[in-house]
Every structure is written in C-alpha cells, then in structure tokens.
GROMACS .gro file of N, CA and C in nm:
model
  363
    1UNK      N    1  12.526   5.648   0.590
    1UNK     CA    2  12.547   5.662   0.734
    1UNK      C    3  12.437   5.748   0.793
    2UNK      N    4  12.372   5.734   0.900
    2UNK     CA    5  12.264   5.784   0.965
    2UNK      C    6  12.347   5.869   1.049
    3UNK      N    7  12.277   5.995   1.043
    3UNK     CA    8  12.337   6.103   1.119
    3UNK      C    9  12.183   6.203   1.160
    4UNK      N   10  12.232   6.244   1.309
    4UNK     CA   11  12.102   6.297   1.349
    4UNK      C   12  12.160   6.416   1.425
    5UNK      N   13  12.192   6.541   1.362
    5UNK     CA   14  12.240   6.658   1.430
    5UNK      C   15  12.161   6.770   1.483
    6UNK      N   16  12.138   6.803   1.609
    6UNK     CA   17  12.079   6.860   1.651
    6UNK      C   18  12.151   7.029   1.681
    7UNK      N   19  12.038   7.117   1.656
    7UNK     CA   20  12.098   7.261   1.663
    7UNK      C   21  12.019   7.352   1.740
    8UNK      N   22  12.029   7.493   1.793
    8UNK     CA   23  11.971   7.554   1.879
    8UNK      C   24  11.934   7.538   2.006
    9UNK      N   25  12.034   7.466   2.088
    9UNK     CA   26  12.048   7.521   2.238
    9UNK      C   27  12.088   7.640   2.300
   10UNK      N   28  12.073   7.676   2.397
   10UNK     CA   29  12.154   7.797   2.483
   10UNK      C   30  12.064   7.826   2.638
   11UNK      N   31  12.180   7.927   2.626
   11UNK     CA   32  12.117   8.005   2.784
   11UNK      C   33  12.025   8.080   2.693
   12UNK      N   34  11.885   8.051   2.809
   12UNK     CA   35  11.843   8.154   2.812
   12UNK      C   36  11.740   8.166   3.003
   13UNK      N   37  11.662   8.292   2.949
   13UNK     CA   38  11.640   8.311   3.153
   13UNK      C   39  11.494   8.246   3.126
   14UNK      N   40  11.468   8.237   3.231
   14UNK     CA   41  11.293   8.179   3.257
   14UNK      C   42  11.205   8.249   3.229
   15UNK      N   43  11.091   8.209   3.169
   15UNK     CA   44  11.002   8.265   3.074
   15UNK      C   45  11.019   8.291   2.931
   16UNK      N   46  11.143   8.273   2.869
   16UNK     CA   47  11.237   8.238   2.768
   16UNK      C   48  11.185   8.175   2.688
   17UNK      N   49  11.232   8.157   2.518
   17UNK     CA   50  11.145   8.070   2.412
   17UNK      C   51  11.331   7.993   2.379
   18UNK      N   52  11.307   7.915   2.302
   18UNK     CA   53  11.383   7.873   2.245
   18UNK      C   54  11.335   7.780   2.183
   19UNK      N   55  11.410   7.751   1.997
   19UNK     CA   56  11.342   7.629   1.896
   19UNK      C   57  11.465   7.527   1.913
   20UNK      N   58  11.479   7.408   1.882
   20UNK     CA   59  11.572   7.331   1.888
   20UNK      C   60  11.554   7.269   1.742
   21UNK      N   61  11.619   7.210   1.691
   21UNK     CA   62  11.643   7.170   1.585
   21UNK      C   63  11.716   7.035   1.535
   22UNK      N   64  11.624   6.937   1.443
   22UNK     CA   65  11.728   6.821   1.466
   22UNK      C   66  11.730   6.740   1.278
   23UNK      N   67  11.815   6.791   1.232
   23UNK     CA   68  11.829   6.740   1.097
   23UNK      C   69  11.885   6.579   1.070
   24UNK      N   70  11.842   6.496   0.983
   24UNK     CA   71  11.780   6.355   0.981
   24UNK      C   72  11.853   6.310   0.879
   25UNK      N   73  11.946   6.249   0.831
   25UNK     CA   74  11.995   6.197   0.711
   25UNK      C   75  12.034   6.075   0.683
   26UNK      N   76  12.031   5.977   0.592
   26UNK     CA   77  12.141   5.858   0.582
   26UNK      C   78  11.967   5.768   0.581
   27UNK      N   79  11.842   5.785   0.605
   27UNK     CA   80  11.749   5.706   0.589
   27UNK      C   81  11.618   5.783   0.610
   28UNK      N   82  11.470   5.673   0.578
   28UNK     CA   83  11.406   5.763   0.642
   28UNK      C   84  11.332   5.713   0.762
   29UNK      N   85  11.297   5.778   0.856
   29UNK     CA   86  11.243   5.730   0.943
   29UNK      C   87  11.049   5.779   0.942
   30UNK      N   88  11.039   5.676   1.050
   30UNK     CA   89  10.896   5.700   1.073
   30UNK      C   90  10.828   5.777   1.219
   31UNK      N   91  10.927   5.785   1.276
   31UNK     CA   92  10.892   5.851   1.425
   31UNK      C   93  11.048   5.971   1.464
   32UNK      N   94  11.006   6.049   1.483
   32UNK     CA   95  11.111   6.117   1.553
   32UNK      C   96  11.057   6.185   1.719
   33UNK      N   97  11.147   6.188   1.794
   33UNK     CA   98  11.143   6.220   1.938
   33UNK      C   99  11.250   6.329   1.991
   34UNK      N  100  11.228   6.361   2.114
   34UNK     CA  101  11.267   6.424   2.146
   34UNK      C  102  11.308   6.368   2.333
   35UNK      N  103  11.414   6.377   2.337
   35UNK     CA  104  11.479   6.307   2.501
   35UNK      C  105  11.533   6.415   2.572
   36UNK      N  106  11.538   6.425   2.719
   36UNK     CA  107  11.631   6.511   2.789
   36UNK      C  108  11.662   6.454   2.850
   37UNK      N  109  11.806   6.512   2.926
   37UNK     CA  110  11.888   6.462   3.040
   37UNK      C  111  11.933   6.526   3.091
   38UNK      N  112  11.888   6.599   3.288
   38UNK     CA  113  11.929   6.704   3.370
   38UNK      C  114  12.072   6.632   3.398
   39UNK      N  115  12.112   6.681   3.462
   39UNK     CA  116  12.213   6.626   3.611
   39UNK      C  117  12.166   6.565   3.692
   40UNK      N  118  12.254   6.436   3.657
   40UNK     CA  119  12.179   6.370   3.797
   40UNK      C  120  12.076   6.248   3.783
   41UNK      N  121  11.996   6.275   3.639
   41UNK     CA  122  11.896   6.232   3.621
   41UNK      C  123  11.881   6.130   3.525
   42UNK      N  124  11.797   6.065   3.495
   42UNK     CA  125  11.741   5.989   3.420
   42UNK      C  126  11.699   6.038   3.257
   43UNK      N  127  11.729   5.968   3.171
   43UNK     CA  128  11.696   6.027   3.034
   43UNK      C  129  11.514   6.001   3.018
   44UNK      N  130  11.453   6.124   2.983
   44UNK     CA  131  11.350   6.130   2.996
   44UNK      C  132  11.239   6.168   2.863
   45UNK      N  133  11.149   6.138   2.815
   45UNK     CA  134  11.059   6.143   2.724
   45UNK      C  135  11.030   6.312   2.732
   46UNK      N  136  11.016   6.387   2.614
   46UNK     CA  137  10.968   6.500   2.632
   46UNK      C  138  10.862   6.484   2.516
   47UNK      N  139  10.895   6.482   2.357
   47UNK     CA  140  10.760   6.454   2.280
   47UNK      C  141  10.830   6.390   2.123
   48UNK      N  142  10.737   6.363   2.085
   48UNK     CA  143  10.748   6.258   1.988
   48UNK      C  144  10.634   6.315   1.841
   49UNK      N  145  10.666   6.235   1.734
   49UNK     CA  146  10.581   6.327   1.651
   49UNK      C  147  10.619   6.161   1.526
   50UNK      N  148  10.528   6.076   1.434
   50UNK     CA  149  10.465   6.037   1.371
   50UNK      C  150  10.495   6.094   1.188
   51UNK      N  151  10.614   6.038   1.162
   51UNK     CA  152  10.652   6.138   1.052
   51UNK      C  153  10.553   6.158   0.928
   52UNK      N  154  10.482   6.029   0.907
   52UNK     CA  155  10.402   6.036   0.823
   52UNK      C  156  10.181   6.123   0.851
   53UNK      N  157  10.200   6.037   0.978
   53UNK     CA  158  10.113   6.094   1.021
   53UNK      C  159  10.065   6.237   1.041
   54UNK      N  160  10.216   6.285   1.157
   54UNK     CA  161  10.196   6.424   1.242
   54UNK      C  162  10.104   6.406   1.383
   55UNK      N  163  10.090   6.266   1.445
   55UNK     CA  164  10.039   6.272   1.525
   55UNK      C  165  10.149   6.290   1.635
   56UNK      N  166  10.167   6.361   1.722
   56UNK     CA  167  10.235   6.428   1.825
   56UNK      C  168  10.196   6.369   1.994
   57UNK      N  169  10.255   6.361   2.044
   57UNK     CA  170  10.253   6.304   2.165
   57UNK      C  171  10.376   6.383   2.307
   58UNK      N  172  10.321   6.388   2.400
   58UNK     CA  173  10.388   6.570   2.463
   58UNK      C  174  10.389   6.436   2.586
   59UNK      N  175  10.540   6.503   2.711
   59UNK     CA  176  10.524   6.454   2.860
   59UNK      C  177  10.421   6.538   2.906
   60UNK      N  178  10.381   6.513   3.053
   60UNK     CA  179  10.269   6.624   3.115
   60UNK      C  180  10.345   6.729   3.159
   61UNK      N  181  10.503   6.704   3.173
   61UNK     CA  182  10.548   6.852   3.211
   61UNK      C  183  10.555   6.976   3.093
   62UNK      N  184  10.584   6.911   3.006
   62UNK     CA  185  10.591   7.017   2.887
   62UNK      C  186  10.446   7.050   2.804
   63UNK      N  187  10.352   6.970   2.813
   63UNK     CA  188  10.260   7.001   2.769
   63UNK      C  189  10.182   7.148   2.798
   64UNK      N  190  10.154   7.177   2.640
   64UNK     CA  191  10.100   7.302   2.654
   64UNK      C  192  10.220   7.453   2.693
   65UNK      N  193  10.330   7.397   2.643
   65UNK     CA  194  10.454   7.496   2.679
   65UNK      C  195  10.504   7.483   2.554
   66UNK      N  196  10.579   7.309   2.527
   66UNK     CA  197  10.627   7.247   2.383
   66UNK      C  198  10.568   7.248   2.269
   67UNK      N  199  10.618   7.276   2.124
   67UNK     CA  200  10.553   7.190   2.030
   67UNK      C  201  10.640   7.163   1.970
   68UNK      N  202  10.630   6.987   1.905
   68UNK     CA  203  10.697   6.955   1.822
   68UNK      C  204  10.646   6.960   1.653
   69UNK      N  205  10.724   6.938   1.574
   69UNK     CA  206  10.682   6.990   1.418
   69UNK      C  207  10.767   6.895   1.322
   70UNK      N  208  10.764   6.901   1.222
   70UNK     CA  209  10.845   6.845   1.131
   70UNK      C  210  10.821   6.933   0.993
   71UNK      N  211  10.956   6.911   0.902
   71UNK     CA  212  10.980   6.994   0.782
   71UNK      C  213  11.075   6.860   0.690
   72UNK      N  214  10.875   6.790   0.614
   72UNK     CA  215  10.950   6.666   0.561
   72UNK      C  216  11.004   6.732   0.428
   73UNK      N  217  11.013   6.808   0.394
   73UNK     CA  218  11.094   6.887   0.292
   73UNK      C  219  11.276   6.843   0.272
   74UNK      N  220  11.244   6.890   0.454
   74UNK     CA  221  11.399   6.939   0.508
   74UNK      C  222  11.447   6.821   0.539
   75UNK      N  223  11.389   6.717   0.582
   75UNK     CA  224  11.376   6.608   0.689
   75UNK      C  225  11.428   6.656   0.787
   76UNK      N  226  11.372   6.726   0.885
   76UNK     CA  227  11.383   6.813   1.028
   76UNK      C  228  11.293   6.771   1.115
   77UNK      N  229  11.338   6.790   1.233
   77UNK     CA  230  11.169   6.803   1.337
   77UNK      C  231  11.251   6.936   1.413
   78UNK      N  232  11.124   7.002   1.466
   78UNK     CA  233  11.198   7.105   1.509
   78UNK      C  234  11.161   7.111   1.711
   79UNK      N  235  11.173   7.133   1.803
   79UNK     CA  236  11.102   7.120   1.930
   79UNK      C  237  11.086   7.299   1.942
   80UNK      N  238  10.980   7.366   1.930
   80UNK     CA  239  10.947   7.477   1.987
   80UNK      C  240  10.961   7.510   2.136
   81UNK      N  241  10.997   7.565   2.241
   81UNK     CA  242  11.009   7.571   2.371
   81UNK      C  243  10.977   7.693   2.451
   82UNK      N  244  10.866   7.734   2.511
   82UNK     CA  245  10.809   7.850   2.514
   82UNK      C  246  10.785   7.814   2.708
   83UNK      N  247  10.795   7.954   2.712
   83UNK     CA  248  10.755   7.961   2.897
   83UNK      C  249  10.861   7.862   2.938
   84UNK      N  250  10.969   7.857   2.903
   84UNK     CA  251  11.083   7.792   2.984
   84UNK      C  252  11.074   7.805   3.128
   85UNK      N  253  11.098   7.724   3.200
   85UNK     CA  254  11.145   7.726   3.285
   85UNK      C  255  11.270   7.679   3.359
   86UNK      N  256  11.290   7.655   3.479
   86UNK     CA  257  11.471   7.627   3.543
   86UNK      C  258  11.464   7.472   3.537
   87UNK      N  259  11.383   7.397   3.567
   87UNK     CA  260  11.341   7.285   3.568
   87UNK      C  261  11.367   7.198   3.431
   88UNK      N  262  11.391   7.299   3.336
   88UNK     CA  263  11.342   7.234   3.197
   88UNK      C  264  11.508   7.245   3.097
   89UNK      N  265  11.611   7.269   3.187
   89UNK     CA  266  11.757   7.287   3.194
   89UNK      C  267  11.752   7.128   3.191
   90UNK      N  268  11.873   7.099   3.031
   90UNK     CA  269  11.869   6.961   3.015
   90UNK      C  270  11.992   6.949   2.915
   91UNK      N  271  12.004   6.837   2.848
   91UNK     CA  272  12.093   6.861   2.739
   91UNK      C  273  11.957   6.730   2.697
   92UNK      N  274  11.951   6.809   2.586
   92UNK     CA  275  11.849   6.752   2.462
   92UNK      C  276  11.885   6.688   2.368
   93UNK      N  277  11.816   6.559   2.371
   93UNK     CA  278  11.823   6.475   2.266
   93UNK      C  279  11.763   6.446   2.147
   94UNK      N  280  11.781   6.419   2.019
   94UNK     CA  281  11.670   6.410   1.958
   94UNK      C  282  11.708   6.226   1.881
   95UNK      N  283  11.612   6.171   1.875
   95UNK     CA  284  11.605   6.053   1.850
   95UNK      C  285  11.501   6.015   1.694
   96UNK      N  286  11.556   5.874   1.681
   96UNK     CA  287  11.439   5.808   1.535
   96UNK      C  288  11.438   5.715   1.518
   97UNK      N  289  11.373   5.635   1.481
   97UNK     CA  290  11.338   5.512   1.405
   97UNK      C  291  11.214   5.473   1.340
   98UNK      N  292  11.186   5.380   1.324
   98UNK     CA  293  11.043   5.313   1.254
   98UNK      C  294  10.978   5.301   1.327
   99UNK      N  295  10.871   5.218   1.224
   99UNK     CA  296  10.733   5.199   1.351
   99UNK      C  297  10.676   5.321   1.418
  100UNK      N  298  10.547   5.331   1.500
  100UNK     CA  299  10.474   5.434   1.548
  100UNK      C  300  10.526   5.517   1.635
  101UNK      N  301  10.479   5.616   1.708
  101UNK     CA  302  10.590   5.696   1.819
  101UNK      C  303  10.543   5.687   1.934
  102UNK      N  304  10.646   5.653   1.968
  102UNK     CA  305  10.614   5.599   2.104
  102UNK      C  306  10.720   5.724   2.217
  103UNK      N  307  10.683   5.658   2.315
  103UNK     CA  308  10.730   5.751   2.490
  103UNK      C  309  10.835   5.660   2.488
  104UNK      N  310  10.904   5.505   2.479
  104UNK     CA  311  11.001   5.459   2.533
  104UNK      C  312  11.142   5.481   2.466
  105UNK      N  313  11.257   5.486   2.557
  105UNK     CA  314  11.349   5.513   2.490
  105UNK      C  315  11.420   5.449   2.408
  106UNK      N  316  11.355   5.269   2.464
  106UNK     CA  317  11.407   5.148   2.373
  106UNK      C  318  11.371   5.135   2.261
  107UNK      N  319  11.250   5.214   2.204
  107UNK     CA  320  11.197   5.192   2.078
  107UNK      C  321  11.243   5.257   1.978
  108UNK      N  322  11.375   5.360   2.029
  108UNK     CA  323  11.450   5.458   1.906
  108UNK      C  324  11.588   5.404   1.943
  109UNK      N  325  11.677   5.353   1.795
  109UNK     CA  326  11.776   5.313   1.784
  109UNK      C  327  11.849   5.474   1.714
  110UNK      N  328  11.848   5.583   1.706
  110UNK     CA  329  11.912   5.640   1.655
  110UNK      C  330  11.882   5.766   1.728
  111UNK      N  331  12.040   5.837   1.774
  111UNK     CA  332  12.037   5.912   1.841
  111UNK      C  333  12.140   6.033   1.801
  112UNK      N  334  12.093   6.143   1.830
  112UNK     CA  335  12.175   6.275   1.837
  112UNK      C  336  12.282   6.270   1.936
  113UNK      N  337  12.382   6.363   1.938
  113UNK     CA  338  12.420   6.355   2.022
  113UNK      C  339  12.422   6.501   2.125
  114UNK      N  340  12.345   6.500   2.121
  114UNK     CA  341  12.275   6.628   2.248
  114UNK      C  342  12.318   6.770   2.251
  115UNK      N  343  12.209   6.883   2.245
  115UNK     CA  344  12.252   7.009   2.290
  115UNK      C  345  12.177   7.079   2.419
  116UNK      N  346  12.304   7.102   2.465
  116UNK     CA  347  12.237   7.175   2.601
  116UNK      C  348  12.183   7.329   2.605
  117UNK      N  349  12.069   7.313   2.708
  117UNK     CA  350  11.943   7.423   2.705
  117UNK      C  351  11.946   7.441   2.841
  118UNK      N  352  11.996   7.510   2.890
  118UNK     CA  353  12.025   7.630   3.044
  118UNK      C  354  11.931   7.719   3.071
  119UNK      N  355  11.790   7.713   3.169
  119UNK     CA  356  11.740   7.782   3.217
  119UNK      C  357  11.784   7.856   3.340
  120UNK      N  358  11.812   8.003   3.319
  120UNK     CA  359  11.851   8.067   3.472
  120UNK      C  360  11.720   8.096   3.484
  121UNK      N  361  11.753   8.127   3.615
  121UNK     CA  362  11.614   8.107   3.715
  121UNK      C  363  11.574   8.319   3.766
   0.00000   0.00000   0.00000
C-alpha cells in the first residue's frame, strides 16, 4: 500500500523557518513534489525534486526562500521553508510518482494528505 505522510507543520510568525517532511512507502518513486492550498484557492505547484537525479525545480514565489531535498536512505523529501511569509499560509501537500518532475498536478497520482503551515503576520 502506498502511503505518503507528511510531518512538520505549524504556526509560526513571519520571517519564521520551518522544515516539512514527507515519508514515502509501499513503492518507489521517481519524482516527488511539493503542493499548497490557501483558502479559497487553487492547489498550487511549490517545488519538485527528481529522485534519482536531484534536479529540483522551485515556483517564482518561493524561490530562493524554499529548498527541497531528499534522504534516499530514508525515502523522505524534506521542503526547507525560510523567510516565511503570511502569504505562504497553506496546508501542504506532498505528492509522487514516475517519470521526470514536473510543475503539473496531473502528473502525480499519489498524494499526502496535507499539513497545515500558518503564517502570522
């Protein structure tokens, strides 16, 4: 059974770090990602990472704030989150499948089921 549990959300205030965490089991995959979803909003691409590779791929909002990582040890990816901001308040997804990594959301059949990350302002 494929299970994709994600760990380390919370409040925290702006300017804030937080790591997120998303452990991978039941297969292996070749791409893991990372999704958010405000209120209100649309589920959205944040970054993606190439399991074999390590080639990484960032939105322009998070770029240069985010990094994503992986621990093929662990089979983990982890999302680093630095210079938070209020904007960046979501409940986080982390996603996987085969094939290369891509930005779309149709191209990952396997999903977490989300932890929420609260920027006060």
């Amino acid at each position: 059974q494929v299970q994709l549990v994600e760990s380390g959300g919370g409040l925290v205030q702006a300017g804030g770090s937080l790591r997120l965490s998303c452990a991978a089991s039941g297969r292996t995959f070749y791409k893991m990602a990372w999704f958010r979803q405000a209120p209100g909003k649309e589920r959205e691409f944040v970054a993606t990472i190439g399991w074999t590779t390590g080639s990484t791929y960032y939105a322009d909002s998070v770029k240069g704030r985010f990094t994503i990582s992986r621990d093929s040890a662990k089979n983990t990816v982890h999302l680093q989150m630095n210079s938070l901001k209020f904007e960046d308040t979501a409940v986080y997804y982390c996603a996987a499948d085969l094939g290369p990594p891509s930005l779309a959301i149709r191209d990952y059949t396997y999903w977490g089921q989300g932890t929420q990350v609260t920027v006060s302002s």
